[in-house]
Coordinates of C-alpha atoms in Angstrom, one line a residue:
X161 CA 62.6 -86.0 87.7
X162 CA 60.7 -88.4 86.0
X163 CA 57.3 -86.5 85.1
X164 CA 54.1 -88.6 83.9
X165 CA 51.7 -86.5 81.1
X166 CA 48.2 -87.2 81.2
X167 CA 45.9 -85.9 78.6
X168 CA 42.2 -87.4 78.8
X169 CA 39.8 -87.3 76.4
X170 CA 36.1 -88.6 76.1
X171 CA 37.1 -91.5 74.6
X172 CA 41.1 -91.6 75.0
X173 CA 44.0 -90.9 76.7
X174 CA 47.3 -90.0 75.7
X175 CA 50.6 -90.2 77.9
X176 CA 54.3 -88.9 77.8
X177 CA 56.8 -90.0 80.2
X178 CA 59.4 -87.2 80.2
X179 CA 63.2 -87.3 82.0
X180 CA 63.2 -83.4 82.7
X181 CA 66.6 -83.5 83.6
X182 CA 67.5 -83.6 79.5
X183 CA 63.3 -83.0 78.5
X184 CA 63.6 -86.3 76.5
X185 CA 60.1 -88.6 75.8
X186 CA 61.2 -92.0 77.4
X187 CA 57.7 -93.7 76.5
X188 CA 54.6 -92.2 75.1
X189 CA 51.4 -93.9 73.4
X190 CA 47.8 -93.2 73.1
X191 CA 44.6 -95.2 74.3
X192 CA 41.6 -94.4 71.8
X193 CA 37.8 -95.6 71.4
X194 CA 37.6 -96.0 75.2
X195 CA 34.4 -97.3 76.8
X196 CA 33.5 -98.3 72.9
X197 CA 31.3 -101.5 72.2
X198 CA 34.7 -102.1 69.6
X199 CA 37.9 -103.0 71.2
X200 CA 40.0 -99.6 72.0
X201 CA 43.3 -99.1 69.4
X202 CA 46.3 -99.1 71.7
X203 CA 49.7 -97.5 71.0
X204 CA 52.8 -97.6 72.7
X205 CA 56.2 -96.1 71.7
X206 CA 59.9 -96.7 73.8
X207 CA 63.3 -97.5 73.2
X208 CA 62.8 -97.0 69.2
X209 CA 60.0 -99.4 69.0
X210 CA 55.9 -99.2 68.5
X211 CA 53.4 -101.5 69.2
X212 CA 50.2 -101.1 68.6
X213 CA 46.9 -103.7 69.6
X214 CA 43.2 -104.1 70.5
X215 CA 42.0 -104.4 73.8
X216 CA 38.3 -103.8 75.4
X217 CA 38.8 -100.5 77.4
X218 CA 35.6 -100.1 79.2
X219 CA 37.1 -96.6 81.0
X220 CA 39.8 -94.4 82.0
X221 CA 40.6 -96.6 85.0
X222 CA 41.5 -99.6 82.8
X223 CA 43.5 -97.7 80.3
X224 CA 45.9 -96.1 82.9
X225 CA 46.5 -99.5 83.8
X226 CA 47.5 -100.8 80.5
X227 CA 49.8 -97.6 80.3
X228 CA 51.0 -98.7 83.6
X229 CA 51.6 -102.3 82.5
X230 CA 53.6 -100.8 79.5
X231 CA 55.9 -98.7 81.6
X232 CA 56.5 -101.6 83.9
X233 CA 56.5 -104.8 81.8
X234 CA 57.3 -106.1 78.3
X235 CA 59.7 -105.2 75.6
X236 CA 58.9 -101.5 76.2
X237 CA 59.0 -101.3 80.0
X238 CA 61.0 -98.3 80.8
X239 CA 60.8 -98.2 84.7
X240 CA 61.2 -101.0 87.3
X241 CA 58.7 -99.2 89.6
X242 CA 56.2 -96.5 89.5
X243 CA 57.7 -94.8 92.5
X244 CA 60.6 -93.6 90.0
X245 CA 58.1 -91.1 88.5
X246 CA 57.8 -88.2 90.6
X247 CA 54.6 -86.6 89.5
X248 CA 51.7 -86.3 87.3
X249 CA 51.1 -83.8 85.5
X250 CA 47.5 -83.5 84.0
X251 CA 46.1 -81.3 81.1
X252 CA 42.5 -79.7 82.4
X253 CA 40.9 -77.2 79.9
X254 CA 38.8 -74.8 82.1
X255 CA 39.8 -73.9 85.2
X256 CA 37.5 -70.6 84.9
X257 CA 38.4 -68.1 87.3
X258 CA 40.2 -69.8 90.2
X259 CA 43.2 -71.1 88.6
X260 CA 46.0 -68.8 87.0
X261 CA 48.7 -71.4 87.2
X262 CA 49.0 -75.3 87.4
X263 CA 48.5 -76.6 90.9
X264 CA 48.7 -79.5 93.0
X265 CA 45.2 -81.8 93.0
X266 CA 43.4 -82.4 96.4
X267 CA 39.9 -82.2 97.6
X268 CA 38.9 -78.6 96.8
X269 CA 41.1 -78.2 93.4
X270 CA 39.3 -81.4 92.0
X271 CA 35.8 -80.0 93.3
X272 CA 36.4 -76.8 91.5
X273 CA 37.1 -78.7 88.2
X274 CA 34.4 -80.4 88.9
X275 CA 32.5 -77.4 88.9
X276 CA 33.7 -75.7 85.8
X277 CA 32.4 -79.3 84.4
X278 CA 29.3 -77.0 83.5
X279 CA 31.4 -74.8 81.1
X280 CA 33.4 -77.6 79.6
X281 CA 31.4 -80.4 79.6
X282 CA 33.3 -82.4 77.0
X283 CA 36.5 -81.9 78.7
X284 CA 36.7 -81.5 82.0
X285 CA 34.5 -84.7 82.9
X286 CA 37.2 -86.8 81.0
X287 CA 40.2 -85.2 83.0
X288 CA 38.6 -85.7 86.2
X289 CA 38.0 -89.8 85.1
X290 CA 42.0 -89.3 84.3
X291 CA 43.0 -88.0 87.7
X292 CA 40.7 -90.8 89.8
X293 CA 42.3 -93.5 87.8
X294 CA 46.1 -92.2 88.5
X295 CA 45.0 -91.9 92.1
X296 CA 43.6 -95.5 92.0
X297 CA 46.6 -96.9 90.3
X298 CA 49.7 -94.5 91.4
X299 CA 48.2 -93.4 95.1
X300 CA 51.9 -92.5 96.1
X301 CA 52.5 -90.0 93.5
X302 CA 51.5 -86.4 93.6
X303 CA 49.5 -85.2 90.7
X304 CA 49.1 -81.5 88.8
X305 CA 46.8 -80.1 87.1
X306 CA 47.9 -77.3 84.2
X307 CA 45.2 -75.7 82.6
X308 CA 44.0 -74.5 79.5
X309 CA 43.0 -71.2 80.2
X310 CA 45.4 -70.3 82.8
X311 CA 47.7 -68.2 80.4
X312 CA 44.6 -66.6 79.4
X313 CA 44.4 -64.6 82.9
X314 CA 46.0 -61.7 82.3
X315 CA 43.2 -60.3 79.9
X316 CA 41.8 -57.0 81.3
X317 CA 38.0 -56.9 81.9
X318 CA 37.3 -54.9 79.0
X319 CA 38.7 -58.2 76.6
X320 CA 37.2 -60.6 78.2
X321 CA 33.3 -59.2 79.0
X322 CA 30.4 -59.9 76.5
X323 CA 28.2 -57.2 76.1
X324 CA 25.6 -59.1 78.6
X325 CA 23.8 -58.0 81.8
X326 CA 26.5 -57.3 84.6
X327 CA 24.6 -59.3 87.3
X328 CA 24.4 -62.6 84.5
X329 CA 28.3 -62.5 83.9
X330 CA 28.6 -62.3 87.9
X331 CA 26.1 -64.9 88.6
X332 CA 26.9 -67.3 85.9
X333 CA 30.6 -66.7 85.0
X334 CA 29.8 -65.9 81.2
X335 CA 32.7 -64.3 80.0
X336 CA 36.3 -64.9 77.5
X337 CA 38.5 -67.6 79.1
X338 CA 40.2 -68.8 75.9
X339 CA 41.7 -71.9 75.0
X340 CA 44.7 -73.5 73.8
X341 CA 46.7 -71.7 76.5
X342 CA 49.4 -74.2 77.3
X343 CA 50.4 -74.3 73.1
X344 CA 50.0 -70.9 73.2
X345 CA 52.3 -69.8 76.2
X346 CA 54.9 -72.5 74.8
X347 CA 55.1 -71.0 71.2
X348 CA 55.6 -67.4 72.6
X349 CA 58.3 -68.4 74.7
X350 CA 59.8 -69.9 71.7
X351 CA 59.2 -67.4 69.6
X352 CA 60.7 -64.7 71.8
X353 CA 64.2 -67.4 72.2
X354 CA 63.9 -67.5 68.2
X355 CA 64.2 -63.8 68.1
X356 CA 67.0 -63.5 70.4
X357 CA 64.8 -61.4 72.8
X358 CA 63.1 -61.1 76.0
X359 CA 59.5 -62.0 75.8
X360 CA 58.6 -58.8 78.2
X361 CA 59.9 -56.3 75.4
X362 CA 57.8 -58.0 72.6
X363 CA 54.6 -58.2 71.1
X364 CA 53.7 -61.0 69.4
X365 CA 50.8 -62.9 67.8
X366 CA 50.5 -66.4 68.1
X367 CA 48.7 -68.5 65.5
X368 CA 47.5 -72.1 67.0
X369 CA 45.9 -73.8 63.7
X370 CA 44.4 -77.0 63.7
X371 CA 41.3 -78.7 63.4
X372 CA 40.6 -76.2 66.5
X373 CA 42.3 -73.2 65.9
X374 CA 42.8 -70.2 67.7
X375 CA 44.9 -66.6 67.8
X376 CA 46.2 -65.1 70.9
X377 CA 47.9 -61.6 71.1
X378 CA 50.7 -61.5 73.8
X379 CA 52.0 -58.1 74.8
X380 CA 55.0 -58.4 77.0
X381 CA 54.8 -61.8 77.7
X382 CA 50.9 -61.6 79.4
X383 CA 47.9 -62.7 77.1
X384 CA 46.1 -59.2 75.6
X385 CA 43.3 -61.0 74.3
X386 CA 42.4 -64.2 72.4
X387 CA 39.9 -65.7 69.6
X388 CA 38.1 -68.3 71.8
X389 CA 35.6 -67.4 73.9
X390 CA 33.5 -68.6 76.8
X391 CA 34.0 -71.8 75.1
X392 CA 35.9 -73.3 72.1
X393 CA 33.3 -72.6 69.6
X394 CA 34.0 -68.8 69.4
X395 CA 36.2 -67.1 67.1
X396 CA 38.2 -68.8 63.9
X397 CA 35.9 -70.8 61.6
X398 CA 37.3 -74.2 62.4
X399 CA 37.3 -78.0 61.5
X400 CA 33.8 -78.7 62.2
X401 CA 33.0 -75.5 64.2
X402 CA 31.7 -72.4 63.2
X403 CA 33.4 -69.9 65.0
X404 CA 32.0 -66.2 65.4
X405 CA 28.2 -65.8 64.5
X406 CA 25.6 -63.9 65.6
X407 CA 23.7 -65.1 68.3
X408 CA 20.3 -64.4 66.7
X409 CA 21.3 -66.8 63.7
X410 CA 21.5 -69.0 65.8
X411 CA 17.9 -68.7 67.5
X412 CA 16.6 -68.5 64.0
X413 CA 18.2 -71.7 63.0
X414 CA 17.0 -73.8 66.4
X415 CA 13.2 -72.6 65.4
X416 CA 13.6 -73.6 62.0
X417 CA 15.6 -76.7 62.2
X418 CA 13.6 -77.4 65.4
X419 CA 16.6 -78.3 67.5
X420 CA 17.0 -78.4 71.3
X421 CA 19.8 -77.1 73.1
X422 CA 21.9 -80.1 72.8
X423 CA 20.8 -80.6 69.2
X424 CA 22.2 -77.1 68.5
X425 CA 25.2 -78.0 70.3
X426 CA 26.0 -80.5 68.2
X427 CA 25.1 -78.3 65.4
X428 CA 27.8 -75.4 66.0
X429 CA 30.6 -77.7 67.6
X430 CA 30.3 -80.9 64.8
X431 CA 28.7 -79.9 61.7
X432 CA 30.1 -76.9 60.8
X433 CA 32.7 -75.3 59.8
X434 CA 35.0 -76.4 56.9
X435 CA 33.2 -79.5 57.2
X436 CA 29.8 -77.7 56.9
X437 CA 30.9 -74.8 54.1
X438 CA 32.6 -77.4 52.0
X439 CA 30.4 -80.7 52.3
X440 CA 33.7 -82.7 51.9
X441 CA 35.6 -82.5 55.0
X442 CA 36.9 -81.3 58.1
X443 CA 41.0 -81.8 56.9
X444 CA 42.7 -79.3 54.9
X445 CA 44.4 -81.8 52.7
X446 CA 41.0 -83.0 51.3
X447 CA 39.7 -79.5 51.2
X448 CA 42.7 -78.3 49.1
X449 CA 42.3 -81.8 46.7
X450 CA 39.1 -80.5 45.8
X451 CA 39.9 -76.9 45.5
X452 CA 42.6 -78.2 42.7
X453 CA 39.6 -79.9 40.9
X454 CA 37.6 -76.7 41.1
X455 CA 34.9 -77.6 43.8
X456 CA 33.8 -73.9 44.7
X457 CA 32.4 -74.9 48.3
X458 CA 36.0 -76.1 49.1
X459 CA 37.6 -73.3 48.0
X460 CA 35.1 -71.0 49.7
X461 CA 35.6 -72.9 52.7
X462 CA 39.3 -72.7 52.2
X463 CA 39.0 -68.6 51.3
X464 CA 36.9 -68.1 54.8
X465 CA 39.4 -69.7 57.2
X466 CA 42.0 -67.9 55.8
X467 CA 40.0 -64.5 55.9
X468 CA 39.1 -65.3 59.4
X469 CA 43.1 -65.6 60.8
X470 CA 43.8 -62.4 58.5
X471 CA 41.0 -60.4 60.4
X472 CA 42.1 -61.6 63.8
X473 CA 45.7 -60.9 63.2
X474 CA 44.9 -57.2 61.7
X475 CA 42.7 -56.9 64.8
X476 CA 45.5 -57.7 67.2
X477 CA 48.1 -55.9 65.6
X478 CA 45.7 -52.6 66.0
X479 CA 44.9 -53.9 69.7
X480 CA 48.7 -54.0 70.8
X481 CA 49.9 -50.8 68.1
X482 CA 52.1 -53.1 66.2
X483 CA 53.8 -56.6 66.3
X484 CA 57.0 -57.8 66.5
X485 CA 56.6 -61.3 65.4
X486 CA 53.8 -64.1 64.4
X487 CA 54.6 -67.6 65.1
X488 CA 52.3 -70.5 63.3
X489 CA 52.1 -73.7 64.8
X490 CA 49.7 -76.9 65.3
X491 CA 48.7 -79.1 62.5
X492 CA 47.7 -76.5 59.8
X493 CA 50.0 -73.9 61.1
X494 CA 53.1 -76.2 60.9
X495 CA 52.5 -78.2 58.2
X496 CA 50.2 -76.1 55.4
X497 CA 52.8 -74.2 53.6
X498 CA 49.6 -72.9 50.9
X499 CA 47.6 -71.8 54.3
X500 CA 50.4 -69.6 55.7
X501 CA 51.5 -67.9 52.2
X502 CA 47.6 -67.1 51.9
X503 CA 47.1 -65.7 55.3
X504 CA 50.6 -63.2 55.0
X505 CA 50.0 -62.6 51.5
X506 CA 49.5 -58.6 51.1
X507 CA 49.7 -58.0 55.0
X508 CA 53.0 -55.7 54.1
X509 CA 51.6 -52.7 55.3
X510 CA 51.6 -54.4 58.5
X511 CA 55.4 -55.1 58.2
X512 CA 54.3 -58.8 57.6
X513 CA 56.3 -60.4 54.4
X514 CA 57.2 -64.0 54.4
X515 CA 59.9 -66.0 51.8
X516 CA 58.1 -68.2 49.5
X517 CA 61.2 -70.2 49.7
X518 CA 62.0 -70.4 53.1
X519 CA 58.0 -71.3 53.3
X520 CA 57.5 -73.8 50.4
X521 CA 57.6 -77.3 52.0
X522 CA 58.0 -75.9 55.3
X523 CA 56.9 -78.5 58.1
X524 CA 59.8 -77.7 60.6
X525 CA 61.0 -74.9 63.0
X526 CA 62.0 -72.3 60.5
X527 CA 62.1 -68.6 60.1
X528 CA 59.9 -67.3 57.1
X529 CA 60.6 -63.5 57.1
X530 CA 61.4 -62.2 53.9
X531 CA 64.6 -60.2 54.0
X532 CA 64.2 -56.2 54.9
X533 CA 60.6 -57.1 56.6
X534 CA 59.6 -55.4 59.7
X535 CA 58.0 -58.3 61.6
X536 CA 59.7 -61.7 62.1
X537 CA 57.6 -64.6 61.1
X538 CA 58.3 -68.4 62.3
X539 CA 56.9 -71.7 62.0
X540 CA 57.2 -73.6 65.6
X541 CA 56.0 -77.1 66.5
X542 CA 54.0 -76.8 69.3
X543 CA 54.8 -79.2 72.3
X544 CA 52.1 -79.1 74.9
X545 CA 53.2 -82.6 76.5
X546 CA 56.8 -80.7 77.2
X547 CA 54.8 -77.4 78.3
X548 CA 52.7 -79.4 80.6
X549 CA 55.8 -81.4 82.1
X550 CA 57.6 -78.0 82.8
X551 CA 54.3 -76.7 84.6
X552 CA 53.9 -79.4 87.0
X553 CA 57.8 -79.2 87.9
X554 CA 57.6 -75.7 88.5
X555 CA 54.0 -75.9 89.9
X556 CA 55.5 -78.8 92.7
X557 CA 58.5 -76.3 93.5
X558 CA 56.6 -73.4 94.1
X559 CA 53.5 -75.2 95.9
X560 CA 54.5 -78.2 97.3
X561 CA 51.8 -81.1 98.0
X562 CA 50.9 -84.3 99.4
X563 CA 49.4 -87.2 97.4
X564 CA 45.9 -87.4 96.7
X565 CA 44.2 -89.7 98.8
X566 CA 40.9 -92.1 98.4
X567 CA 38.8 -90.1 99.8
X568 CA 39.9 -86.5 97.9
X569 CA 38.2 -88.4 94.3
X570 CA 35.1 -89.4 93.6
X571 CA 34.1 -92.4 91.9
X572 CA 31.3 -90.7 90.2
X573 CA 34.1 -88.8 87.9
X574 CA 35.2 -92.1 86.6

């Protein structure tokens, strides 16, 4: 079966068309700067070819139309008809307390995704826009939502609750939801395979380290806890996100910088983290280059990031009473051997030791474990699109569904 995976951002739309018999990517691409005054950047890849172009793309419906044209028309076409696509899988960040697995989209599911937009205002509305656009262009094809939060549903209440008034938790749903669940689930299962063991017998720590970063403790194939919280702001210090911070410090900054709620949200999510500390960049390559030139703030930013990752690893080892395997993934985790070495340094008392020669220059799937180390450590590239496609197929088999109708969606989601 062919699965079209759609990942809609506020101003972008990524896609992959996969043949799930072989899990081969047949076509992929991205449309960037949707809705911008400038022309959108469009990149399409298929048949070993790559085409880049610019075009006015005012909204997601036009973006999906361009994707459809690319699949059907021109030198990169791979389909004779859209009917060859068996199902469309959508990445949806926030599924709240409702969705613990991927699910076929219908009127009720869309209503819930819309409801959870209050928790994920930057992520769920674009996902809805992508869903509406796909319904308009592919009305005869089933659509499935795959939620970033679903994998984290196995957390016990003591791990997802905050120390707030319980009635406020019940009324407003303020609790830990986590994020990057699709990635954490994928690399946890791949790590178990690489170790040659059943994931149900393992205690694992998955480190998704990119511009957005999170760590998850997985025991017996289920999430114990994860570093991101009510929103992706909590946890590690990230590219532009502050990560963990005393709530009273936020109130102090709001008062003294005279920021309202929207300005504070922008400040904590887009002006802090590596960028805010270094004053240089949110990109680790720039941070490390500045470090090598003696920049003290860049060094501070680097050290703060590494320290927080080590802190969470130690915390999760304690929670699970041990760990069998650790995996690094995403942009930094997969490609920055310097960061990996810094994180794993002096963790030998936990049984975590990596071989410097294996780690040096590693940008691929590889085991890094030092001979004799008790805990096995790997680099495994994440593949969220494949993970979404797998969950989409699984959902379609378990929970058969009808196609979305025009009445199931609203134009104000578009």
